Amino acid sequence: MKTISVSLVLVAACVLAACDTPSPVAPPAPTGLRVYAPLHGDTPSDLTNARVGLDADGRELQFIARAQLTGTNEVNVTPFTQWHSSNTDVLTVDETGLVRVVGNGQAVLTATYLEHTATVTFRVGD
């Protein structure tokens, strides 16, 4: 009988200890999406909804996608973002957000994370 009561006390203690362990909290849902890339030098600029004119073919820009949380808080979601170019004759984009200018014309870069999108319109050449 002592073995059973000791076992029950140990089980109860384990259950109570588990109740005091905090559960992981899911991050809040994003309120928007912003995209950044270094146009001049190495410092990324916010290019969300921007119109960008470029002169040179062959240029590469590494984009970063950041989900907006509450207030001014943002978190990098680049690895979880889907990237799309509206005109691959002008620019291509890979799954990491690396944009390559391949020709003259106009193209829209679209980044999508969950239900949020951000776009940048490019005009290359004349």
Short mmCIF file of N, CA, C and O in Angstrom, two decimals:
data_model
loop_
_atom_site.label_atom_id
_atom_site.label_comp_id
_atom_site.label_asym_id
_atom_site.label_seq_id
_atom_site.Cartn_x
_atom_site.Cartn_y
_atom_site.Cartn_z
N MET A 1 0.81 -1.19 0.00
CA MET A 1 0.00 0.00 0.00
C MET A 1 0.86 1.26 0.00
O MET A 1 0.50 2.23 -0.64
N LYS A 2 2.00 1.23 0.73
CA LYS A 2 2.89 2.39 0.75
C LYS A 2 3.43 2.68 -0.64
O LYS A 2 3.60 3.83 -1.01
N THR A 3 3.70 1.63 -1.42
CA THR A 3 4.23 1.81 -2.76
C THR A 3 3.24 2.56 -3.65
O THR A 3 3.60 3.45 -4.39
N ILE A 4 1.96 2.23 -3.55
CA ILE A 4 0.93 2.88 -4.35
C ILE A 4 0.78 4.34 -3.96
O ILE A 4 0.71 5.22 -4.81
N SER A 5 0.74 4.65 -2.67
CA SER A 5 0.55 6.03 -2.24
C SER A 5 1.76 6.88 -2.59
O SER A 5 1.63 8.04 -2.97
N VAL A 6 2.97 6.34 -2.49
CA VAL A 6 4.17 7.08 -2.88
C VAL A 6 4.14 7.34 -4.38
O VAL A 6 4.46 8.44 -4.84
N SER A 7 3.72 6.36 -5.16
CA SER A 7 3.62 6.53 -6.60
C SER A 7 2.61 7.61 -6.96
O SER A 7 2.84 8.43 -7.84
N LEU A 8 1.47 7.61 -6.28
CA LEU A 8 0.45 8.63 -6.54
C LEU A 8 0.95 10.02 -6.19
O LEU A 8 0.66 10.99 -6.90
N VAL A 9 1.68 10.13 -5.09
CA VAL A 9 2.24 11.43 -4.69
C VAL A 9 3.23 11.91 -5.74
O VAL A 9 3.24 13.08 -6.12
N LEU A 10 4.07 11.01 -6.26
CA LEU A 10 5.04 11.39 -7.30
C LEU A 10 4.35 11.83 -8.58
O LEU A 10 4.72 12.81 -9.20
N VAL A 11 3.31 11.10 -8.97
CA VAL A 11 2.55 11.47 -10.17
C VAL A 11 1.91 12.83 -9.98
O VAL A 11 1.95 13.70 -10.86
N ALA A 12 1.29 13.07 -8.84
CA ALA A 12 0.64 14.36 -8.56
C ALA A 12 1.66 15.49 -8.59
O ALA A 12 1.40 16.57 -9.12
N ALA A 13 2.83 15.26 -8.02
CA ALA A 13 3.88 16.28 -8.01
C ALA A 13 4.34 16.60 -9.43
O ALA A 13 4.57 17.76 -9.78
N CYS A 14 4.45 15.58 -10.26
CA CYS A 14 4.86 15.80 -11.66
C CYS A 14 3.81 16.60 -12.42
O CYS A 14 4.12 17.49 -13.19
N VAL A 15 2.54 16.29 -12.20
CA VAL A 15 1.45 17.01 -12.87
C VAL A 15 1.44 18.47 -12.44
O VAL A 15 1.32 19.38 -13.25
N LEU A 16 1.57 18.72 -11.15
CA LEU A 16 1.59 20.09 -10.64
C LEU A 16 2.80 20.86 -11.16
O LEU A 16 2.70 22.04 -11.49
N ALA A 17 3.93 20.20 -11.25
CA ALA A 17 5.14 20.87 -11.77
C ALA A 17 4.94 21.25 -13.22
O ALA A 17 5.37 22.32 -13.67
N ALA A 18 4.28 20.40 -14.00
CA ALA A 18 4.03 20.69 -15.41
C ALA A 18 3.11 21.89 -15.56
O ALA A 18 3.20 22.65 -16.52
N CYS A 19 2.19 22.07 -14.62
CA CYS A 19 1.26 23.21 -14.69
C CYS A 19 1.98 24.54 -14.53
O CYS A 19 1.51 25.56 -15.01
N ASP A 20 3.11 24.54 -13.84
CA ASP A 20 3.86 25.77 -13.64
C ASP A 20 4.78 26.09 -14.81
O ASP A 20 5.37 27.16 -14.86
N THR A 21 4.94 25.18 -15.75
CA THR A 21 5.81 25.40 -16.90
C THR A 21 5.07 26.26 -17.92
O THR A 21 3.97 25.92 -18.33
N PRO A 22 5.65 27.42 -18.30
CA PRO A 22 4.95 28.27 -19.26
C PRO A 22 4.86 27.61 -20.63
O PRO A 22 5.79 26.94 -21.07
N SER A 23 3.73 27.78 -21.28
CA SER A 23 3.54 27.26 -22.63
C SER A 23 4.16 28.23 -23.62
O SER A 23 4.16 29.44 -23.39
N PRO A 24 4.70 27.71 -24.74
CA PRO A 24 5.23 28.63 -25.73
C PRO A 24 4.10 29.48 -26.30
O PRO A 24 2.99 29.00 -26.51
N VAL A 25 4.39 30.75 -26.53
CA VAL A 25 3.39 31.68 -27.03
C VAL A 25 3.68 31.95 -28.50
O VAL A 25 4.80 32.27 -28.88
N ALA A 26 2.67 31.80 -29.33
CA ALA A 26 2.82 32.07 -30.76
C ALA A 26 3.01 33.57 -30.95
O ALA A 26 2.43 34.37 -30.23
N PRO A 27 3.86 33.96 -31.92
CA PRO A 27 4.03 35.39 -32.17
C PRO A 27 2.73 35.98 -32.69
O PRO A 27 1.90 35.28 -33.28
N PRO A 28 2.53 37.27 -32.47
CA PRO A 28 1.30 37.89 -32.96
C PRO A 28 1.25 37.87 -34.48
O PRO A 28 2.29 37.83 -35.15
N ALA A 29 0.07 37.88 -35.03
CA ALA A 29 -0.09 37.89 -36.48
C ALA A 29 0.44 39.21 -37.03
O ALA A 29 0.27 40.27 -36.43
N PRO A 30 1.10 39.16 -38.18
CA PRO A 30 1.62 40.40 -38.76
C PRO A 30 0.49 41.31 -39.24
O PRO A 30 -0.59 40.84 -39.58
N THR A 31 0.78 42.60 -39.24
CA THR A 31 -0.19 43.57 -39.73
C THR A 31 0.16 44.04 -41.14
O THR A 31 -0.63 44.75 -41.76
N GLY A 32 1.34 43.69 -41.63
CA GLY A 32 1.76 44.11 -42.96
C GLY A 32 3.10 43.51 -43.33
O GLY A 32 3.69 42.75 -42.55
N LEU A 33 3.57 43.86 -44.52
CA LEU A 33 4.85 43.36 -45.02
C LEU A 33 5.58 44.50 -45.70
O LEU A 33 4.99 45.29 -46.43
N ARG A 34 6.89 44.59 -45.46
CA ARG A 34 7.72 45.62 -46.07
C ARG A 34 8.92 44.91 -46.69
O ARG A 34 9.36 43.87 -46.22
N VAL A 35 9.45 45.50 -47.79
CA VAL A 35 10.62 44.92 -48.45
C VAL A 35 11.72 45.97 -48.52
O VAL A 35 11.48 47.15 -48.72
N TYR A 36 12.95 45.48 -48.34
CA TYR A 36 14.13 46.34 -48.28
C TYR A 36 15.20 45.80 -49.22
O TYR A 36 15.32 44.59 -49.40
N ALA A 37 16.01 46.73 -49.79
CA ALA A 37 17.17 46.35 -50.59
C ALA A 37 18.13 47.53 -50.61
O ALA A 37 17.71 48.69 -50.52
N PRO A 38 19.42 47.25 -50.75
CA PRO A 38 20.41 48.33 -50.80
C PRO A 38 20.51 48.92 -52.22
O PRO A 38 21.14 48.33 -53.09
N LEU A 39 19.88 50.06 -52.45
CA LEU A 39 19.98 50.72 -53.76
C LEU A 39 21.27 51.50 -53.90
O LEU A 39 21.89 51.53 -54.95
N HIS A 40 21.65 52.18 -52.83
CA HIS A 40 22.86 53.01 -52.83
C HIS A 40 23.75 52.57 -51.67
O HIS A 40 23.39 52.76 -50.52
N GLY A 41 24.88 51.96 -51.97
CA GLY A 41 25.75 51.47 -50.92
C GLY A 41 25.24 50.16 -50.34
O GLY A 41 24.56 49.38 -51.01
N ASP A 42 25.55 49.94 -49.06
CA ASP A 42 25.21 48.67 -48.42
C ASP A 42 23.99 48.74 -47.50
O ASP A 42 23.53 47.72 -47.00
N THR A 43 23.47 49.95 -47.28
CA THR A 43 22.36 50.10 -46.35
C THR A 43 21.03 49.85 -47.06
O THR A 43 20.71 50.54 -48.02
N PRO A 44 20.26 48.87 -46.60
CA PRO A 44 18.96 48.59 -47.24
C PRO A 44 17.98 49.75 -47.06
O PRO A 44 17.89 50.34 -45.99
N SER A 45 17.27 50.07 -48.12
CA SER A 45 16.22 51.10 -48.10
C SER A 45 14.86 50.41 -48.16
O SER A 45 14.71 49.37 -48.80
N ASP A 46 13.87 51.02 -47.54
CA ASP A 46 12.50 50.52 -47.61
C ASP A 46 11.97 50.85 -49.00
O ASP A 46 11.81 52.01 -49.36
N LEU A 47 11.69 49.83 -49.79
CA LEU A 47 11.22 50.02 -51.16
C LEU A 47 9.77 49.59 -51.35
O LEU A 47 9.29 49.47 -52.48
N THR A 48 9.06 49.38 -50.27
CA THR A 48 7.67 48.95 -50.34
C THR A 48 6.85 49.97 -51.12
O THR A 48 6.88 51.16 -50.82
N ASN A 49 6.16 49.50 -52.16
CA ASN A 49 5.30 50.32 -53.02
C ASN A 49 6.06 51.43 -53.74
O ASN A 49 5.45 52.40 -54.19
N ALA A 50 7.36 51.27 -53.88
CA ALA A 50 8.18 52.29 -54.56
C ALA A 50 8.25 52.04 -56.05
O ALA A 50 8.00 50.94 -56.53
N ARG A 51 8.59 53.09 -56.77
CA ARG A 51 8.91 53.00 -58.20
C ARG A 51 10.40 53.27 -58.31
O ARG A 51 10.87 54.32 -57.88
N VAL A 52 11.11 52.31 -58.87
CA VAL A 52 12.57 52.38 -58.90
C VAL A 52 13.04 52.40 -60.35
O VAL A 52 12.65 51.54 -61.14
N GLY A 53 13.86 53.38 -60.69
CA GLY A 53 14.48 53.43 -62.01
C GLY A 53 15.91 52.94 -61.93
O GLY A 53 16.66 53.34 -61.05
N LEU A 54 16.28 52.04 -62.82
CA LEU A 54 17.63 51.51 -62.87
C LEU A 54 18.19 51.68 -64.27
O LEU A 54 17.46 51.60 -65.26
N ASP A 55 19.50 51.90 -64.36
CA ASP A 55 20.15 52.10 -65.64
C ASP A 55 20.82 50.85 -66.18
O ASP A 55 20.87 50.64 -67.38
N ALA A 56 21.36 50.03 -65.30
CA ALA A 56 22.29 48.99 -65.74
C ALA A 56 21.67 47.60 -65.78
O ALA A 56 20.98 47.18 -64.85
N ASP A 57 21.92 46.86 -66.88
CA ASP A 57 21.63 45.43 -66.92
C ASP A 57 22.65 44.70 -66.06
O ASP A 57 23.76 45.19 -65.85
N GLY A 58 22.29 43.55 -65.57
CA GLY A 58 23.23 42.75 -64.81
C GLY A 58 23.32 43.09 -63.34
O GLY A 58 24.02 42.44 -62.58
N ARG A 59 22.61 44.11 -62.91
CA ARG A 59 22.66 44.49 -61.50
C ARG A 59 21.92 43.47 -60.65
O ARG A 59 20.91 42.91 -61.07
N GLU A 60 22.41 43.22 -59.43
CA GLU A 60 21.76 42.31 -58.49
C GLU A 60 21.41 43.07 -57.22
O GLU A 60 22.20 43.88 -56.74
N LEU A 61 20.23 42.79 -56.69
CA LEU A 61 19.78 43.37 -55.42
C LEU A 61 19.24 42.26 -54.54
O LEU A 61 18.36 41.50 -54.96
N GLN A 62 19.76 42.15 -53.33
CA GLN A 62 19.26 41.16 -52.38
C GLN A 62 18.16 41.80 -51.56
O GLN A 62 18.41 42.71 -50.77
N PHE A 63 16.93 41.33 -51.74
CA PHE A 63 15.80 41.87 -51.00
C PHE A 63 15.63 41.14 -49.68
O PHE A 63 15.97 39.97 -49.55
N ILE A 64 15.10 41.87 -48.71
CA ILE A 64 14.77 41.34 -47.39
C ILE A 64 13.30 41.65 -47.15
O ILE A 64 12.85 42.77 -47.40
N ALA A 65 12.54 40.66 -46.70
CA ALA A 65 11.13 40.87 -46.35
C ALA A 65 11.00 40.89 -44.84
O ALA A 65 11.54 40.02 -44.16
N ARG A 66 10.29 41.90 -44.34
CA ARG A 66 10.10 42.02 -42.90
C ARG A 66 8.61 42.18 -42.60
O ARG A 66 7.97 43.07 -43.14
N ALA A 67 8.08 41.27 -41.78
CA ALA A 67 6.67 41.35 -41.37
C ALA A 67 6.54 42.41 -40.29
O ALA A 67 7.34 42.45 -39.35
N GLN A 68 5.54 43.24 -40.43
CA GLN A 68 5.26 44.26 -39.43
C GLN A 68 4.40 43.65 -38.33
O GLN A 68 3.39 43.00 -38.62
N LEU A 69 4.81 43.86 -37.10
CA LEU A 69 4.03 43.40 -35.96
C LEU A 69 3.39 44.63 -35.33
O LEU A 69 3.15 45.61 -36.03
N THR A 70 3.15 44.64 -34.06
CA THR A 70 2.54 45.80 -33.43
C THR A 70 3.53 46.95 -33.34
O THR A 70 4.73 46.74 -33.18
N GLY A 71 3.04 48.15 -33.48
CA GLY A 71 3.90 49.33 -33.39
C GLY A 71 4.94 49.35 -34.50
O GLY A 71 4.62 49.12 -35.65
N THR A 72 6.18 49.56 -34.12
CA THR A 72 7.27 49.61 -35.10
C THR A 72 8.07 48.32 -35.13
O THR A 72 9.11 48.27 -35.77
N ASN A 73 7.61 47.30 -34.44
CA ASN A 73 8.33 46.03 -34.40
C ASN A 73 8.20 45.30 -35.75
O ASN A 73 7.11 45.21 -36.30
N GLU A 74 9.31 44.78 -36.24
CA GLU A 74 9.33 44.00 -37.47
C GLU A 74 10.20 42.77 -37.25
O GLU A 74 11.09 42.78 -36.40
N VAL A 75 9.91 41.70 -38.02
CA VAL A 75 10.70 40.49 -37.94
C VAL A 75 11.03 40.03 -39.36
O VAL A 75 10.20 40.15 -40.26
N ASN A 76 12.26 39.57 -39.56
CA ASN A 76 12.71 39.12 -40.88
C ASN A 76 12.00 37.82 -41.24
O ASN A 76 12.12 36.82 -40.54
N VAL A 77 11.26 37.82 -42.35
CA VAL A 77 10.55 36.63 -42.82
C VAL A 77 10.99 36.24 -44.23
O VAL A 77 10.29 35.52 -44.94
N THR A 78 12.16 36.71 -44.64
CA THR A 78 12.66 36.45 -45.99
C THR A 78 12.62 34.97 -46.37
O THR A 78 12.16 34.63 -47.46
N PRO A 79 13.07 34.05 -45.50
CA PRO A 79 13.06 32.64 -45.90
C PRO A 79 11.66 32.06 -46.09
O PRO A 79 11.51 31.01 -46.72
N PHE A 80 10.65 32.72 -45.57
CA PHE A 80 9.28 32.22 -45.65
C PHE A 80 8.44 32.99 -46.67
O PHE A 80 7.24 32.79 -46.77
N THR A 81 9.09 33.86 -47.42
CA THR A 81 8.40 34.73 -48.37
C THR A 81 8.47 34.15 -49.77
O THR A 81 9.50 33.60 -50.17
N GLN A 82 7.38 34.28 -50.51
CA GLN A 82 7.36 33.89 -51.92
C GLN A 82 7.61 35.14 -52.75
O GLN A 82 7.01 36.19 -52.50
N TRP A 83 8.49 35.01 -53.74
CA TRP A 83 8.89 36.14 -54.59
C TRP A 83 8.43 35.88 -56.02
O TRP A 83 8.47 34.75 -56.49
N HIS A 84 8.04 36.97 -56.71
CA HIS A 84 7.56 36.83 -58.08
C HIS A 84 7.91 38.08 -58.89
O HIS A 84 7.77 39.20 -58.40
N SER A 85 8.36 37.88 -60.12
CA SER A 85 8.59 38.97 -61.07
C SER A 85 7.49 38.91 -62.12
O SER A 85 7.21 37.85 -62.67
N SER A 86 6.89 40.07 -62.42
CA SER A 86 5.84 40.12 -63.43
C SER A 86 6.39 40.04 -64.85
O SER A 86 5.65 39.77 -65.79
N ASN A 87 7.70 40.28 -65.02
CA ASN A 87 8.31 40.28 -66.35
C ASN A 87 9.74 39.77 -66.24
O ASN A 87 10.66 40.55 -65.95
N THR A 88 9.93 38.49 -66.47
CA THR A 88 11.26 37.89 -66.32
C THR A 88 12.20 38.26 -67.47
O THR A 88 13.38 37.90 -67.43
N ASP A 89 11.71 38.99 -68.48
CA ASP A 89 12.60 39.54 -69.51
C ASP A 89 13.31 40.79 -68.99
O ASP A 89 14.28 41.25 -69.58
N VAL A 90 12.81 41.35 -67.89
CA VAL A 90 13.40 42.56 -67.30
C VAL A 90 14.15 42.21 -66.02
O VAL A 90 15.29 42.63 -65.83
N LEU A 91 13.51 41.46 -65.14
CA LEU A 91 14.20 41.04 -63.92
C LEU A 91 13.70 39.69 -63.48
O LEU A 91 12.56 39.32 -63.70
N THR A 92 14.62 38.95 -62.89
CA THR A 92 14.30 37.65 -62.30
C THR A 92 14.49 37.74 -60.80
O THR A 92 15.23 38.61 -60.31
N VAL A 93 13.85 36.84 -60.09
CA VAL A 93 14.02 36.79 -58.64
C VAL A 93 14.02 35.32 -58.23
O VAL A 93 13.24 34.53 -58.74
N ASP A 94 14.93 34.98 -57.32
CA ASP A 94 14.96 33.59 -56.85
C ASP A 94 14.25 33.46 -55.51
O ASP A 94 13.71 34.44 -54.98
N GLU A 95 14.24 32.25 -54.95
CA GLU A 95 13.50 31.98 -53.72
C GLU A 95 14.08 32.69 -52.50
O GLU A 95 13.42 32.79 -51.47
N THR A 96 15.30 33.22 -52.61
CA THR A 96 15.91 33.95 -51.48
C THR A 96 15.65 35.45 -51.55
O THR A 96 16.06 36.18 -50.66
N GLY A 97 15.01 35.92 -52.64
CA GLY A 97 14.77 37.35 -52.81
C GLY A 97 15.87 38.06 -53.58
O GLY A 97 15.91 39.29 -53.62
N LEU A 98 16.77 37.30 -54.22
CA LEU A 98 17.83 37.91 -55.01
C LEU A 98 17.27 38.28 -56.38
O LEU A 98 16.85 37.42 -57.15
N VAL A 99 17.28 39.59 -56.67
CA VAL A 99 16.76 40.11 -57.94
C VAL A 99 17.94 40.36 -58.87
O VAL A 99 18.95 40.95 -58.48
N ARG A 100 17.78 39.91 -60.13
CA ARG A 100 18.79 40.15 -61.17
C ARG A 100 18.14 40.90 -62.31
O ARG A 100 17.11 40.46 -62.85
N VAL A 101 18.71 42.03 -62.68
CA VAL A 101 18.23 42.80 -63.82
C VAL A 101 18.80 42.15 -65.08
O VAL A 101 20.00 42.00 -65.21
N VAL A 102 17.90 41.76 -66.01
CA VAL A 102 18.35 41.04 -67.21
C VAL A 102 18.01 41.75 -68.51
O VAL A 102 18.43 41.32 -69.58
N GLY A 103 17.23 42.83 -68.45
CA GLY A 103 16.88 43.53 -69.68
C GLY A 103 16.18 44.84 -69.39
O GLY A 103 15.90 45.18 -68.24
N ASN A 104 15.89 45.59 -70.45
CA ASN A 104 15.20 46.87 -70.33
C ASN A 104 13.69 46.67 -70.33
O ASN A 104 13.18 45.72 -70.92
N GLY A 105 12.99 47.57 -69.67
CA GLY A 105 11.54 47.52 -69.64
C GLY A 105 11.02 47.75 -68.23
O GLY A 105 11.71 48.32 -67.39
N GLN A 106 9.80 47.28 -67.97
CA GLN A 106 9.17 47.46 -66.67
C GLN A 106 8.78 46.12 -66.10
O GLN A 106 8.35 45.22 -66.83
N ALA A 107 8.92 45.98 -64.79
CA ALA A 107 8.52 44.75 -64.09
C ALA A 107 8.12 45.11 -62.66
O ALA A 107 8.63 46.06 -62.08
N VAL A 108 7.22 44.32 -62.13
CA VAL A 108 6.79 44.48 -60.73
C VAL A 108 7.29 43.28 -59.94
O VAL A 108 7.01 42.13 -60.31
N LEU A 109 8.01 43.56 -58.88
CA LEU A 109 8.45 42.52 -57.95
C LEU A 109 7.38 42.42 -56.87
O LEU A 109 6.99 43.44 -56.29
N THR A 110 6.90 41.21 -56.61
CA THR A 110 5.90 41.00 -55.56
C THR A 110 6.46 40.03 -54.53
O THR A 110 6.97 38.97 -54.89
N ALA A 111 6.35 40.41 -53.27
CA ALA A 111 6.71 39.54 -52.15
C ALA A 111 5.43 39.19 -51.41
O ALA A 111 4.61 40.08 -51.15
N THR A 112 5.26 37.91 -51.08
CA THR A 112 4.06 37.47 -50.37
C THR A 112 4.47 36.66 -49.15
O THR A 112 5.25 35.70 -49.26
N TYR A 113 3.93 37.06 -48.00
CA TYR A 113 4.14 36.32 -46.75
C TYR A 113 2.76 36.20 -46.08
O TYR A 113 2.11 37.20 -45.81
N LEU A 114 2.33 34.97 -45.87
CA LEU A 114 0.99 34.69 -45.38
C LEU A 114 0.00 35.41 -46.29
O LEU A 114 0.06 35.24 -47.50
N GLU A 115 -0.88 36.25 -45.76
CA GLU A 115 -1.83 36.95 -46.63
C GLU A 115 -1.39 38.36 -46.99
O GLU A 115 -2.15 39.12 -47.58
N HIS A 116 -0.15 38.71 -46.68
CA HIS A 116 0.35 40.07 -46.93
C HIS A 116 1.26 40.11 -48.16
O HIS A 116 2.04 39.19 -48.38
N THR A 117 1.14 41.19 -48.92
CA THR A 117 2.00 41.38 -50.09
C THR A 117 2.63 42.76 -50.06
O THR A 117 2.09 43.70 -49.46
N ALA A 118 3.77 42.85 -50.70
CA ALA A 118 4.45 44.13 -50.91
C ALA A 118 4.97 44.12 -52.33
O ALA A 118 5.39 43.07 -52.84
N THR A 119 4.94 45.27 -52.99
CA THR A 119 5.39 45.34 -54.38
C THR A 119 6.39 46.46 -54.56
O THR A 119 6.40 47.44 -53.81
N VAL A 120 7.23 46.28 -55.58
CA VAL A 120 8.16 47.32 -56.02
C VAL A 120 8.09 47.32 -57.56
O VAL A 120 8.20 46.26 -58.17
N THR A 121 7.87 48.49 -58.15
CA THR A 121 7.82 48.60 -59.60
C THR A 121 9.18 49.08 -60.10
O THR A 121 9.68 50.10 -59.63
N PHE A 122 9.75 48.32 -61.04
CA PHE A 122 11.05 48.65 -61.62
C PHE A 122 10.89 49.12 -63.06
O PHE A 122 10.13 48.54 -63.82
N ARG A 123 11.63 50.16 -63.41
CA ARG A 123 11.75 50.58 -64.80
C ARG A 123 13.24 50.57 -65.10
O ARG A 123 14.01 51.28 -64.47
N VAL A 124 13.63 49.73 -66.05
CA VAL A 124 15.04 49.57 -66.39
C VAL A 124 15.29 50.13 -67.78
O VAL A 124 14.58 49.80 -68.73
N GLY A 125 16.30 50.98 -67.89
CA GLY A 125 16.64 51.59 -69.18
C GLY A 125 15.70 52.74 -69.50
O GLY A 125 15.09 53.34 -68.64
N ASP A 126 15.61 53.03 -70.81
CA ASP A 126 14.77 54.17 -71.24
C ASP A 126 13.31 53.88 -71.26
O ASP A 126 12.74 52.94 -71.50
#
